[in-house]
C-alpha cells in the first residue's frame, strides 16, 4: 500500500502539471492572435508629380478620363525613375491619368539628388492631336517636386502659337522630293521651303515615300502662353558647338516646331542633297540680353535644334536678324529636321538657390502648396512655373535657378480657399535667386478646417501583414477642376483646406491607372484601416 | 564507501527508485542517527533541485518536524538561434528561467506536504527577428537595416510571485542524510508583461496598441506551473 501511494501521488502531480503545461501551450499558441506585422511603406524619398495641361484651355489633358498622355522618360537619370510604388516600366513609358502621373526616384545613393549631384531626366509627352513636347526635370534635393507640362493642341493653340497643318504638300519617291513646296503658318510667322530633289530620311535612315504632310508650329516668345508651352522649357541643358554640355537659361527670340511625315507616318529627320529653308518672324519686342535692349536689325542670335524625343538641345550656329518687309526675320538653312529655337543662352546658375520663408498669419495645415509663375524683371518674360511645398516655418529652397538675374514671382491665389498671398508679397521680387538672402513671403491664411486620414492596406493573401502606405493624393471639390495635392506618409495624411459638408473627389495615380472616389466630408478624421489591395498590385509590388 | 555509492545512485536515478531505495534503506537504517525526536524535528541541510524554474539549490531548515523553511535559487538560460536560409530571416530566442524562493513546507502527513511562499521570479522570454538580406519591392532594394528588427519580450506581471504547491517526500530527512521530494504547484505571477520593440519599416508593429493586444492575449497565463524534483542532504 505504501508503495502504491508513492507511485500514485507523483503520477497525479505529473498529470496536473502536464495539464497546466498543455493549457499554457495552447494559450501561447493563440498569443499572437489579432497582432499584425505592420509595415511603414515609406521607401520613396523623392517624388515628381507631373501634370499635363492644355496650353490654351488650362485644363488637365484627359481630365474626364477620355485621353492619356504617354510620357517617356529619357535623359541621364532615366534609369532611376520609377512610379510611386517602386515599379519601373521596361519601356520607361508611363501613361497619364486625368492628366497626371506620379513618378519617383529610386531611393538609393545613385539617385539621391543633392546640389553636388543633381539628378536630371526628361519627360517627353506625346498624345495624338497635340504637339509632342518635353520637360527637363532637375532635382537637387529629396522631397516632392511638381512639374507642369503645357501641351499645344494643334487645332486649338494658345495665344502666340500659330499652327500650319498641311497635307499632301508634295511627294517623295525613295526619299527624293519631286516638287518644291512652301508651307507657312497663319500670318506668315514661320515659313518652310522644301526644294525639289532633296532626299528625306527618317531617324533610322529609311527614305520617306509617298505624299508628304507637314506641320509647322511657331511660338511667339513675347506671349506668355506661348513661352509657357515652349517644348523643353526655358531652363535646359544644351550641347554647345565645342562639344561641351552646359546648363542655364534661354532668352528666347522664337521657336519653331516642324514635323514632316510621309504617307506611312515616317517622320523626316535628315536631309541629303539640299537643305530646307526656314524663315521665322522675330517679334520686335524681343529683349536682346547681349545689347540690353530690344532686338534690332543686324543682331545675331544663336540657333538651337531640339530633339523632342530625347529632350536634348544642340547649338547649330548663329542666325542673323534682318529687317524685311514683313518686319524682323531670321532665315536659316536646316540640315536636319527637328524643333528650332532662336535663343540667347545664359549659363550662370546655381543648383540650390535662396531660401523662401513663408510667414503665415494663422496656423495653417502642416504643409501646403504655394505655386506661381516666375518672370524676368527686365523684360517681364515668363521663365518657369514655381511650386513650393511649405511645411511650417521651414525654409523652401529654390532649385536650379539662374544666377544674378532679377526675377519676380506671381503667386496663384486660387489654389486654396483659405490661403492667399499677402498684397505686399504679390509679386515677390528677388534680385538674385542664387544669393544667400532669404526671401520673405507673407501669406494670409484664414483658420481653415482640415481633416486627417489614416490608411492601412493589406493583401488578401497575407492578411496579417499590414502596410501603411506613403503616396501623393489628389483631391478637388466635386464639380471643380482645381486638383490640390496632399501627401500621405506612413498611412497618415492631413488634408488641408477641406470643409465638413463638402463633397470632394479624391484620386491617386498608380501604375498607369487612376483610382478615384467621391467623399462627402462629414467628420474631421477618417480611418481606412482594413483596405484590401487588388491582387495584381500585391503581386507586382510585394510579390505575393 | 557504501554510502557514497548509494548517494551517487540516488542522484542519478529517478524519484521512484530513490524513494524505494530510501525506504529500503530506512528499513535497513543504513544512515541511522540517534533516535532523538528533537534531532528528528529540527535540522539544517542543503538541497539541489531541478524544476520548471531551472536547476538550482536550496538551504533548508527544519524548525520542527512539520515545518521546513526553504531558501533557494534557480537559474537556467537557453539561447536558440534560428537561421532559415529559405526565408532570409534570422532570429533568436532567449529563454531565462530563474527564481529566488523563500518557501515553507508544512507536512500534513509523514511525507505529504503543502508548500507556500514567495518567489522572486526572473523568468523572461525574449524573441528577436531580423532579415539577413535585402528585399526588392518593385525595383527598389530595401536593405535589412531599413526593414528593421522586431523584438518581443515577455516577463512575469509581478516579480514577487506567491507560490502554492503540494509535495511528496522530505525536503529534509528526519533520520537520514539524504532525502528526496517532488512537488507540484503554481506560481501566481499575474498578467505577463510584454515589451514589443520594432525598428525601421517595422516600427509600427511595435506600437503600444499591438503591445497591449499581445499582453491581453497572454493575460490568462497568469500562473506558472511548478514541478520540482529535489535531492537534499542533511547536515545537522
XYZ file of C-alpha atoms in Angstrom:
780
model
C 0.000 0.000 0.000
C 2.821 2.363 0.868
C 4.438 1.673 -2.488
C 1.162 2.275 -4.278
C 0.787 5.668 -2.582
C 4.268 6.644 -3.565
C 3.603 5.841 -7.197
C 0.113 7.343 -7.225
C 0.997 10.718 -5.835
C 3.683 11.718 -8.327
C 1.535 10.355 -11.103
C -1.268 12.712 -10.140
C 1.054 15.659 -9.713
C 2.694 14.956 -13.047
C -0.719 14.762 -14.663
C -1.762 18.053 -13.115
C 1.456 19.744 -14.153
C 1.145 18.295 -17.631
C -2.378 19.610 -17.961
C -1.231 23.034 -16.870
C 1.600 22.988 -19.360
C -0.646 21.816 -22.180
C -3.096 24.522 -21.294
C -0.301 27.069 -21.271
C 0.981 25.914 -24.638
C -2.477 26.239 -26.146
C -2.752 29.763 -24.845
C 0.738 30.555 -26.054
C -0.244 29.339 -29.470
C -3.018 31.940 -29.559
C -0.879 34.648 -28.031
C -0.327 36.416 -31.336
C -3.979 36.334 -32.306
C -5.009 39.660 -33.777
C -1.467 41.001 -33.855
C -0.187 42.035 -37.238
C 3.068 42.798 -38.907
C 2.643 46.483 -39.658
C 4.979 47.989 -42.213
C 5.688 51.612 -42.954
C 5.914 51.788 -46.700
C 7.949 54.954 -46.876
C 10.718 53.889 -49.181
C 10.274 56.689 -51.633
C 12.187 59.838 -50.751
C 11.780 61.860 -53.914
C 8.540 62.195 -55.819
C 7.825 64.033 -59.035
C 4.206 64.755 -59.749
C 3.672 65.582 -63.367
C 0.633 67.375 -64.723
C -0.087 67.789 -68.404
C -2.157 70.853 -69.225
C -3.732 72.009 -72.422
C -1.873 75.265 -73.074
C -4.971 77.036 -74.345
C -7.744 75.843 -72.052
C -5.604 75.490 -68.943
C -7.286 72.193 -68.219
C -5.618 68.916 -67.438
C -5.429 66.840 -70.579
C -7.840 63.955 -70.253
C -9.347 65.299 -67.071
C -12.542 63.389 -67.848
C -10.628 60.179 -68.348
C -11.028 60.345 -72.119
C -7.380 60.816 -73.093
C -3.990 59.888 -71.838
C -0.568 61.404 -72.443
C 2.191 58.875 -72.957
C 5.239 60.138 -71.095
C 8.572 58.650 -71.989
C 11.427 59.166 -69.576
C 14.747 59.992 -71.165
C 17.954 61.651 -70.108
C 20.915 60.858 -67.862
C 18.963 59.630 -64.833
C 16.142 57.870 -66.643
C 17.072 54.540 -65.084
C 16.352 55.987 -61.668
C 12.764 56.921 -62.438
C 10.029 54.710 -61.068
C 6.421 55.133 -60.173
C 5.426 55.890 -56.625
C 5.131 52.245 -55.625
C 8.617 51.372 -56.796
C 7.624 49.783 -60.079
C 9.633 50.644 -63.169
C 8.309 50.051 -66.645
C 10.763 48.467 -69.040
C 9.690 50.822 -71.791
C 10.184 53.807 -69.474
C 6.789 54.978 -70.638
C 4.071 56.000 -68.248
C 0.529 56.909 -69.150
C -1.087 59.921 -67.574
C -4.447 59.528 -65.959
C -6.668 62.549 -65.608
C -3.638 64.449 -66.886
C -1.378 63.349 -64.057
C 1.470 60.955 -63.475
C 3.102 60.123 -60.167
C 6.808 59.464 -60.573
C 9.597 58.968 -58.086
C 13.304 58.261 -57.880
C 14.838 55.006 -56.778
C 15.810 55.701 -53.173
C 19.421 54.639 -53.316
C 22.681 56.516 -53.261
C 22.900 56.631 -57.030
C 19.669 58.514 -57.430
C 19.524 60.604 -54.301
C 19.705 64.193 -55.529
C 21.908 66.802 -53.922
C 23.371 70.149 -55.016
C 26.617 68.342 -55.704
C 24.910 65.564 -57.583
C 21.762 66.812 -59.289
C 19.508 64.255 -60.881
C 18.284 65.163 -64.328
C 15.852 63.485 -66.672
C 13.359 64.486 -69.327
C 9.670 63.819 -69.567
C 8.675 63.517 -73.206
C 4.933 63.852 -73.676
C 3.014 62.524 -76.661
C -0.684 62.446 -77.348
C -2.452 62.488 -80.718
C -3.603 65.949 -81.743
C -1.003 67.728 -79.615
C 2.495 68.842 -80.427
C 4.980 66.475 -78.854
C 6.860 68.175 -76.088
C 9.255 67.501 -73.290
C 10.212 68.952 -69.975
C 13.576 68.743 -68.325
C 13.458 67.912 -64.633
C 16.426 68.760 -62.424
C 16.334 67.697 -58.797
C 18.916 68.776 -56.246
C 17.273 67.569 -53.052
C 14.965 64.758 -51.976
C 11.380 65.696 -51.374
C 8.457 66.391 -53.573
C 8.518 68.222 -56.836
C 5.684 69.192 -59.072
C 6.178 69.606 -62.792
C 3.744 71.302 -65.090
C 3.905 70.487 -68.771
C 1.835 72.632 -71.114
C 0.974 70.979 -74.409
C -0.229 72.683 -77.540
C -3.357 71.309 -79.178
C -2.738 71.686 -82.877
C -6.366 72.584 -83.529
C -6.660 74.915 -80.575
C -3.303 76.536 -79.851
C -2.846 79.194 -77.182
C -2.264 82.836 -77.861
C 1.088 83.408 -79.508
C 1.242 79.963 -81.058
C 0.367 79.647 -84.722
C -0.027 76.302 -86.413
C 0.072 75.220 -90.033
C -1.012 71.658 -90.799
C -0.947 70.871 -94.443
C -1.457 67.542 -96.108
C -0.081 66.375 -99.410
C 2.332 69.236 -99.846
C 4.329 67.104 -102.226
C 5.505 63.633 -102.999
C 8.683 61.811 -102.151
C 9.915 58.865 -104.161
C 12.627 56.846 -102.458
C 13.093 59.863 -100.229
C 13.515 62.346 -103.062
C 11.043 65.224 -103.148
C 9.624 65.607 -106.635
C 8.362 69.189 -106.497
C 9.253 72.205 -104.386
C 6.834 73.131 -101.632
C 6.304 76.025 -99.255
C 4.354 75.907 -96.037
C 3.772 78.813 -93.706
C 1.894 79.409 -90.518
C -1.055 81.811 -90.388
C 0.221 85.362 -90.573
C 3.479 84.117 -92.062
C 5.120 83.810 -88.637
C 7.191 80.898 -89.891
C 7.737 79.588 -93.375
C 9.464 76.462 -94.677
C 10.639 75.987 -98.243
C 11.360 72.486 -99.434
C 13.386 72.343 -102.623
C 12.805 69.730 -105.281
C 15.359 66.921 -105.365
C 16.173 66.940 -101.684
C 16.262 63.458 -100.120
C 14.394 62.954 -96.860
C 15.127 60.128 -94.478
C 13.749 59.221 -91.079
C 15.905 58.865 -87.976
C 16.681 55.281 -88.890
C 17.856 56.239 -92.378
C 14.786 54.927 -94.185
C 13.743 57.193 -97.056
C 10.307 58.767 -96.943
C 7.855 57.710 -99.604
C 4.576 58.951 -100.988
C 2.618 62.038 -100.195
C 4.083 64.394 -97.611
C 2.303 66.122 -94.746
C 3.800 69.000 -92.862
C 3.102 70.650 -89.538
C 4.748 73.901 -88.510
C 4.168 75.472 -85.142
C 5.556 78.887 -84.345
C 5.853 80.139 -80.781
C 5.950 83.882 -80.218
C 8.387 84.491 -77.404
C 6.622 87.651 -76.250
C 3.398 85.856 -75.415
C 3.301 84.240 -72.006
C 1.045 81.363 -73.046
C 3.412 80.539 -75.870
C 6.509 80.734 -73.707
C 4.875 78.644 -71.011
C 4.300 75.859 -73.513
C 7.751 76.058 -75.025
C 8.792 72.454 -75.671
C 11.676 71.617 -73.405
C 11.155 74.635 -71.203
C 13.429 77.611 -70.905
C 15.965 76.260 -68.450
C 17.627 73.491 -70.405
C 20.919 71.738 -70.629
C 22.457 72.224 -74.054
C 25.157 70.735 -76.226
C 27.465 73.517 -77.348
C 29.258 73.712 -80.660
C 32.532 72.897 -78.917
C 31.056 69.610 -77.696
C 30.571 70.674 -74.091
C 27.298 70.390 -72.227
C 26.072 73.404 -70.320
C 23.063 74.246 -68.261
C 21.390 77.571 -67.985
C 18.540 79.707 -69.244
C 17.234 80.758 -72.641
C 16.346 84.302 -73.583
C 14.105 83.327 -76.415
C 13.613 85.067 -79.719
C 11.165 82.500 -81.031
C 10.642 78.830 -81.537
C 9.530 76.751 -84.493
C 8.467 73.117 -84.373
C 8.499 71.294 -87.676
C 7.198 67.838 -88.470
C 7.300 66.342 -91.951
C 5.843 62.877 -92.455
C 5.148 60.588 -95.379
C 2.098 58.514 -96.167
C 3.148 55.735 -93.815
C 3.827 58.106 -90.926
C 7.613 58.082 -91.168
C 8.974 61.344 -89.872
C 11.738 63.165 -91.700
C 14.863 63.673 -89.654
C 17.792 64.061 -92.010
C 18.324 65.520 -95.474
C 20.666 64.809 -98.325
C 21.393 66.801 -101.430
C 19.943 70.036 -100.173
C 18.643 71.965 -97.218
C 15.301 73.253 -96.044
C 14.945 76.961 -95.647
C 13.262 78.267 -92.507
C 12.214 81.856 -92.173
C 10.861 82.948 -88.828
C 9.478 86.278 -87.752
C 11.256 87.757 -84.737
C 8.951 89.814 -82.553
C 10.401 93.327 -82.306
C 9.522 93.363 -78.597
C 12.105 90.654 -78.036
C 14.727 91.555 -75.440
C 18.311 91.007 -76.513
C 20.424 90.343 -73.405
C 23.574 90.907 -75.421
C 22.653 94.519 -76.133
C 20.374 95.001 -73.127
C 17.769 96.414 -75.464
C 15.066 95.326 -77.833
C 16.196 93.267 -80.764
C 17.351 95.150 -83.836
C 18.246 94.698 -87.435
C 21.650 93.048 -87.625
C 21.549 91.372 -84.236
C 22.869 87.861 -84.042
C 21.079 85.116 -82.175
C 22.199 81.533 -81.617
C 20.113 78.799 -83.252
C 19.388 75.626 -81.362
C 17.835 72.393 -82.500
C 15.798 70.319 -80.164
C 15.190 66.640 -80.179
C 11.744 66.333 -78.669
C 12.248 62.625 -78.177
C 15.328 62.958 -76.034
C 14.913 66.463 -74.682
C 18.363 67.485 -75.927
C 19.183 70.949 -77.232
C 22.092 71.292 -79.644
C 23.693 74.520 -80.733
C 23.538 74.817 -84.519
C 25.247 78.143 -85.085
C 24.301 81.793 -85.318
C 21.350 83.327 -87.101
C 21.126 86.889 -88.294
C 18.124 89.064 -87.637
C 17.289 91.253 -90.546
C 14.694 93.871 -91.265
C 12.461 92.809 -94.152
C 9.180 93.972 -95.499
C 7.451 91.648 -93.050
C 9.390 93.008 -90.095
C 12.332 91.457 -88.348
C 13.004 87.958 -89.596
C 15.696 85.365 -89.442
C 16.312 82.839 -92.158
C 18.326 79.682 -91.614
C 19.145 76.651 -93.696
C 18.271 73.408 -91.986
C 20.334 70.304 -92.476
C 18.129 68.122 -90.373
C 14.620 68.369 -89.102
C 13.650 68.927 -85.516
C 12.391 71.793 -83.435
C 14.381 75.021 -83.728
C 14.833 77.766 -81.237
C 16.327 81.235 -81.646
C 17.771 81.901 -78.208
C 20.463 83.642 -76.341
C 21.816 81.273 -73.759
C 22.763 82.382 -70.278
C 24.778 79.817 -68.411
C 25.181 81.199 -64.898
C 23.032 79.307 -62.436
C 23.020 77.603 -59.074
C 21.540 74.282 -58.097
C 20.342 75.434 -54.701
C 19.164 78.974 -54.549
C 17.762 81.349 -51.996
C 15.580 80.076 -49.193
C 11.980 81.245 -49.184
C 10.393 81.898 -45.815
C 6.614 81.810 -45.800
C 5.121 83.811 -42.971
C 1.549 82.737 -42.412
C -0.774 84.902 -40.346
C -2.603 81.972 -38.839
C -1.769 78.428 -38.162
C -2.234 76.548 -41.371
C -2.095 72.884 -42.141
C 1.181 71.122 -41.522
C 2.120 71.550 -45.153
C 0.603 73.354 -48.108
C 1.432 74.185 -51.684
C 2.412 77.630 -52.923
C 2.542 77.912 -56.659
C 3.097 80.658 -59.135
C 4.970 81.735 -62.220
C 8.424 83.286 -62.415
C 9.228 86.165 -64.749
C 12.384 88.076 -65.567
C 12.088 91.597 -64.284
C 13.984 93.105 -67.170
C 11.557 92.085 -69.908
C 8.675 90.601 -67.937
C 9.270 87.385 -69.777
C 7.922 84.103 -68.445
C 10.642 81.799 -67.159
C 9.129 78.859 -65.366
C 6.392 77.671 -63.075
C 7.147 77.610 -59.373
C 5.849 75.022 -56.922
C 6.814 75.102 -53.302
C 5.746 72.621 -50.656
C 5.665 74.665 -47.494
C 5.804 72.911 -44.138
C 5.509 75.145 -41.092
C 8.313 77.664 -40.809
C 10.837 75.568 -42.639
C 12.598 77.368 -45.470
C 11.931 76.233 -49.012
C 14.933 76.345 -51.295
C 14.769 77.148 -54.949
C 16.318 74.516 -57.121
C 18.305 75.012 -60.287
C 17.947 78.758 -60.546
C 19.571 81.314 -62.869
C 22.076 83.490 -61.041
C 22.272 87.239 -60.964
C 19.010 87.839 -62.784
C 16.326 89.880 -61.056
C 13.093 87.942 -61.189
C 9.604 88.191 -59.806
C 7.192 85.509 -58.780
C 3.477 85.994 -59.255
C 1.725 83.638 -56.888
C -1.511 81.861 -57.662
C -4.185 82.824 -55.235
C -6.905 80.336 -56.042
C -5.187 77.102 -55.152
C -6.771 77.109 -51.732
C -9.866 78.809 -50.473
C -8.279 79.967 -47.261
C -4.642 80.560 -48.098
C -3.744 83.614 -50.149
C -0.676 85.670 -50.706
C -0.443 88.975 -48.856
C -0.657 92.039 -51.144
C 2.844 93.191 -50.209
C 4.251 89.871 -51.417
C 2.374 89.828 -54.708
C 4.518 89.733 -56.748
C 7.590 88.747 -54.808
C 10.678 90.425 -56.190
C 14.027 88.685 -55.968
C 17.248 90.325 -57.098
C 19.248 87.162 -57.320
C 17.910 83.658 -56.914
C 21.388 82.432 -56.064
C 22.137 84.830 -53.241
C 22.037 83.677 -49.670
C 19.493 86.250 -48.539
C 16.215 84.626 -47.539
C 13.135 85.775 -49.394
C 10.259 86.662 -47.112
C 6.790 85.859 -48.413
C 3.766 86.847 -46.383
C 0.775 84.574 -46.511
C -2.709 85.268 -45.265
C -4.202 82.072 -44.014
C -7.640 82.025 -42.541
C -8.193 79.450 -39.839
C -9.364 76.648 -42.065
C -10.556 73.187 -41.465
C -8.558 70.195 -42.385
C -9.155 66.525 -41.963
C -6.864 63.714 -41.115
C -6.945 60.372 -42.805
C -5.433 57.108 -41.688
C -4.982 54.302 -44.156
C -3.791 50.759 -43.674
C -3.913 48.288 -46.502
C -3.296 44.589 -46.803
C -3.178 41.840 -49.353
C -5.801 39.139 -49.079
C -3.079 36.547 -49.459
C -1.225 37.937 -46.419
C -3.905 39.399 -44.163
C -1.585 39.596 -41.177
C 0.813 41.911 -42.943
C -0.484 45.457 -42.848
C 1.053 48.214 -44.906
C 0.924 51.886 -44.025
C 1.382 53.483 -47.407
C 3.093 56.697 -48.418
C 1.904 58.384 -51.572
C 0.626 61.593 -53.045
C -3.076 62.072 -53.183
C -5.060 64.491 -55.315
C -8.350 65.976 -54.310
C -10.734 68.562 -55.634
C -14.132 69.828 -54.829
C -16.812 67.864 -56.607
C -17.712 69.796 -59.725
C -14.482 71.768 -59.695
C -11.258 71.043 -61.527
C -8.692 72.555 -59.246
C -6.834 69.486 -58.094
C -4.950 70.045 -54.891
C -2.169 67.895 -53.713
C -1.875 66.163 -50.399
C 0.682 63.794 -49.018
C 0.180 60.631 -47.085
C 3.173 59.450 -45.101
C 3.117 56.080 -43.418
C -0.623 55.871 -43.661
C -1.319 59.324 -42.243
C -2.334 62.450 -44.100
C -3.584 65.842 -43.171
C -5.746 67.156 -45.981
C -5.665 70.907 -45.941
C -8.452 73.361 -46.590
C -11.260 70.852 -46.613
C -14.633 71.698 -45.232
C -17.020 69.408 -43.464
C -20.187 69.037 -45.503
C -18.446 69.464 -48.858
C -18.064 66.636 -51.343
C -14.621 66.003 -52.768
C -13.173 63.761 -55.407
C -10.059 62.022 -54.112
C -7.723 60.257 -56.510
C -4.394 58.515 -56.629
C -2.210 57.531 -59.536
C -0.674 54.106 -59.532
C 0.897 52.014 -62.264
C -0.645 53.857 -65.180
C -4.054 53.727 -63.570
C -6.129 56.297 -61.809
C -8.261 55.433 -58.821
C -10.690 57.993 -57.565
C -13.652 58.139 -55.300
C -16.083 60.767 -54.170
C -16.235 61.526 -50.482
C -18.607 63.796 -48.649
C -16.735 65.033 -45.647
C -18.793 64.505 -42.526
C -16.094 64.277 -39.892
C -12.627 65.563 -39.273
C -10.964 62.186 -39.106
C -11.226 59.200 -41.376
C -9.797 55.813 -40.784
C -9.475 53.225 -43.519
C -7.567 50.577 -41.668
C -8.858 47.464 -43.343
C -8.476 48.166 -47.012
C -7.658 45.207 -49.261
C -5.297 45.935 -52.130
C -6.106 44.469 -55.537
C -4.392 41.138 -56.077
C -2.407 42.389 -59.063
C -0.990 45.252 -57.018
C 0.074 42.847 -54.290
C 1.672 40.590 -56.829
C 3.521 43.342 -58.662
C 4.720 45.318 -55.676
C 5.115 42.790 -52.913
C 5.370 39.540 -54.807
C 2.519 37.783 -53.049
C 32.132 3.849 0.656
C 28.789 2.153 0.564
C 27.146 5.465 1.497
C 28.903 7.243 -1.328
C 27.785 4.626 -3.813
C 24.239 4.980 -2.607
C 24.374 8.792 -2.778
C 25.685 8.542 -6.294
C 22.937 6.224 -7.441
C 20.334 8.229 -5.626
C 21.483 11.301 -7.533
C 21.386 9.551 -10.829
C 18.171 7.579 -10.693
C 14.658 8.874 -10.625
C 12.334 9.551 -7.818
C 10.581 6.194 -7.583
C 13.733 4.255 -7.500
C 15.206 6.575 -4.973
C 12.149 6.514 -2.806
C 12.126 2.794 -2.873
C 15.781 2.720 -2.067
C 15.313 5.274 0.656
C 12.530 3.271 2.173
C 14.572 0.147 1.968
C 17.475 1.968 3.489
C 15.197 3.348 6.113
C 14.071 -0.132 6.866
C 17.697 -1.192 6.961
C 18.607 2.085 8.734
C 21.965 2.388 6.995
C 22.431 6.058 7.989
C 20.989 5.853 11.365
C 21.140 8.805 13.663
C 20.273 8.768 17.263
C 16.537 8.215 17.702
C 16.074 11.638 19.171
C 12.783 13.390 18.468
C 14.296 16.795 18.840
C 17.042 15.956 16.418
C 14.491 14.465 14.033
C 12.356 17.561 14.178
C 14.995 20.244 13.851
C 17.683 20.266 11.289
C 19.542 22.001 8.585
C 20.552 20.946 5.128
C 21.243 21.742 1.540
C 19.341 20.604 -1.488
C 19.804 20.510 -5.195
C 16.806 20.660 -7.412
C 15.579 20.573 -10.918
C 12.386 22.482 -11.525
C 10.400 24.301 -14.104
C 12.268 27.377 -12.890
C 15.523 25.692 -13.831
C 18.164 23.872 -11.828
C 19.143 25.263 -8.531
C 19.941 24.780 -4.882
C 18.299 25.364 -1.568
C 19.112 25.858 2.047
C 16.599 24.017 4.204
C 15.853 24.499 7.807
C 13.527 22.150 9.628
C 12.262 24.200 12.532
C 10.017 21.431 13.728
C 9.027 18.036 12.353
C 6.159 19.502 10.379
C 7.573 22.783 9.167
C 10.536 23.259 6.885
C 11.751 26.600 5.649
C 13.483 26.708 2.286
C 15.587 29.480 0.810
C 16.704 28.682 -2.676
C 17.544 29.847 -6.089
C 17.361 28.515 -9.588
C 18.718 29.728 -12.895
C 18.677 28.487 -16.438
C 19.284 30.253 -19.680
C 18.809 28.897 -23.130
C 19.531 30.619 -26.399
C 18.196 29.346 -29.652
C 19.321 30.887 -32.887
C 17.202 30.421 -35.940
C 18.845 30.711 -39.319
C 16.499 29.934 -42.149
C 18.174 30.469 -45.467
C 14.912 29.863 -47.270
C 13.261 32.987 -45.914
C 16.393 35.025 -45.218
C 15.276 35.811 -41.734
C 17.358 35.135 -38.684
C 16.003 35.061 -35.232
C 16.946 34.218 -31.733
C 15.035 33.151 -28.689
C 16.483 33.766 -25.268
C 14.648 31.980 -22.529
C 15.653 32.701 -18.990
C 14.207 30.743 -16.109
C 15.081 31.649 -12.614
C 13.852 32.396 -9.174
C 14.884 33.150 -5.662
C 12.438 31.445 -3.401
C 11.515 31.603 0.234
C 9.116 28.761 0.933
C 7.697 26.844 3.785
C 6.720 23.170 3.675
C 4.082 22.027 6.057
C 3.787 18.263 6.447
C 0.225 17.124 6.656
C 1.363 13.530 6.708
C 4.673 11.890 7.066
C 5.761 12.539 3.506
C 2.955 14.705 2.155
C 3.310 18.380 2.443
C 1.888 21.624 1.249
C 4.296 24.313 0.270
C 3.854 28.046 0.062
C 5.818 31.224 -0.057
C 7.202 33.864 -2.296
C 9.373 33.732 -5.344
C 11.403 36.436 -6.904
C 10.509 35.467 -10.429
C 13.211 36.037 -13.017
C 11.556 34.236 -15.907
C 11.846 36.011 -19.205
C 11.461 35.088 -22.845
C 13.000 37.323 -25.489
C 12.316 36.687 -29.156
C 14.186 38.639 -31.785
C 13.900 38.532 -35.544
C 15.710 40.361 -38.310
C 16.156 39.971 -42.048
C 19.513 38.929 -43.388
C 19.122 40.025 -46.964
C 17.673 42.897 -48.886
C 14.206 42.571 -50.276
C 13.059 44.053 -53.537
C 9.826 45.959 -53.803
C 9.191 46.777 -57.418
C 12.739 47.693 -58.430
C 13.635 49.170 -55.078
C 16.112 47.214 -52.987
C 15.443 47.574 -49.311
C 18.431 46.854 -47.097
C 17.998 44.750 -43.955
C 18.679 47.733 -41.710
C 15.905 49.636 -43.453
C 13.491 46.768 -42.978
C 14.300 46.732 -39.293
C 14.109 44.313 -36.418
C 11.389 43.008 -34.172
C 11.907 42.253 -30.504
C 9.304 40.599 -28.307
C 9.916 40.130 -24.610
C 7.639 38.546 -22.020
C 8.172 38.850 -18.308
C 6.020 37.942 -15.341
C 3.499 40.540 -14.363
C 4.947 40.685 -10.904
C 8.488 39.885 -9.926
C 7.417 38.921 -6.434
C 5.267 35.878 -7.020
C 3.237 33.946 -4.487
C 3.614 30.218 -4.742
C 1.466 27.338 -3.581
C 2.074 23.660 -4.103
C 1.794 20.180 -2.781
C 4.533 17.659 -2.477
C 5.627 14.220 -1.641
C 8.799 13.254 0.117
C 11.003 15.071 2.587
C 12.836 18.261 1.907
C 14.938 17.307 4.895
C 15.021 13.774 6.139
C 14.123 13.024 9.688
C 16.606 10.327 10.163
C 18.868 10.178 7.173
C 21.400 12.304 5.408
C 19.705 12.137 2.116
C 16.131 12.704 1.174
C 14.091 13.323 -1.886
C 10.979 15.255 -2.593
C 8.844 16.112 -5.529
C 6.325 18.860 -5.587
C 3.880 20.415 -7.988
C 2.359 23.797 -7.701
C 1.776 27.118 -9.242
C 3.429 30.495 -9.113
C 0.879 33.266 -9.432
C 2.824 35.853 -11.367
C -0.084 37.880 -12.651
C -0.706 39.039 -16.195
C 2.547 38.779 -18.121
C 4.227 41.992 -19.133
C 5.051 42.337 -22.800
C 7.703 44.519 -24.334
C 7.478 44.976 -28.058
C 10.030 46.938 -29.997
C 10.474 47.310 -33.713
C 12.754 49.406 -35.856
C 12.921 50.511 -39.468
C 9.918 49.849 -41.643
C 8.587 47.509 -38.994
C 8.431 50.266 -36.424
C 4.609 50.486 -36.238
C 4.498 46.783 -35.431
C 5.890 47.701 -32.044
C 3.097 50.125 -31.308
C 1.543 50.406 -27.885
C -1.707 49.137 -29.355
C -0.041 45.942 -30.534
C 1.787 45.548 -27.250
C -1.438 45.825 -25.313
C -3.074 43.339 -27.649
C -0.341 40.804 -27.041
C -0.456 41.461 -23.338
C -4.175 40.887 -23.383
C -3.749 37.666 -25.318
C -1.302 36.438 -22.704
C -3.266 37.699 -19.750
C -4.695 34.296 -18.937
C -1.195 32.931 -18.496
C -1.039 34.338 -15.028
C 0.017 31.083 -13.424
C 3.339 29.474 -13.993
C 3.350 25.741 -13.286
C 5.965 24.483 -10.922
C 7.270 20.970 -10.911
C 10.237 20.422 -8.711
C 12.447 17.433 -8.029
C 14.743 17.879 -5.112
C 17.536 15.950 -3.522
C 18.537 17.130 -0.069
C 21.372 16.480 2.269
C 21.091 16.945 5.954
C 23.998 18.389 7.867
C 22.552 18.886 11.301
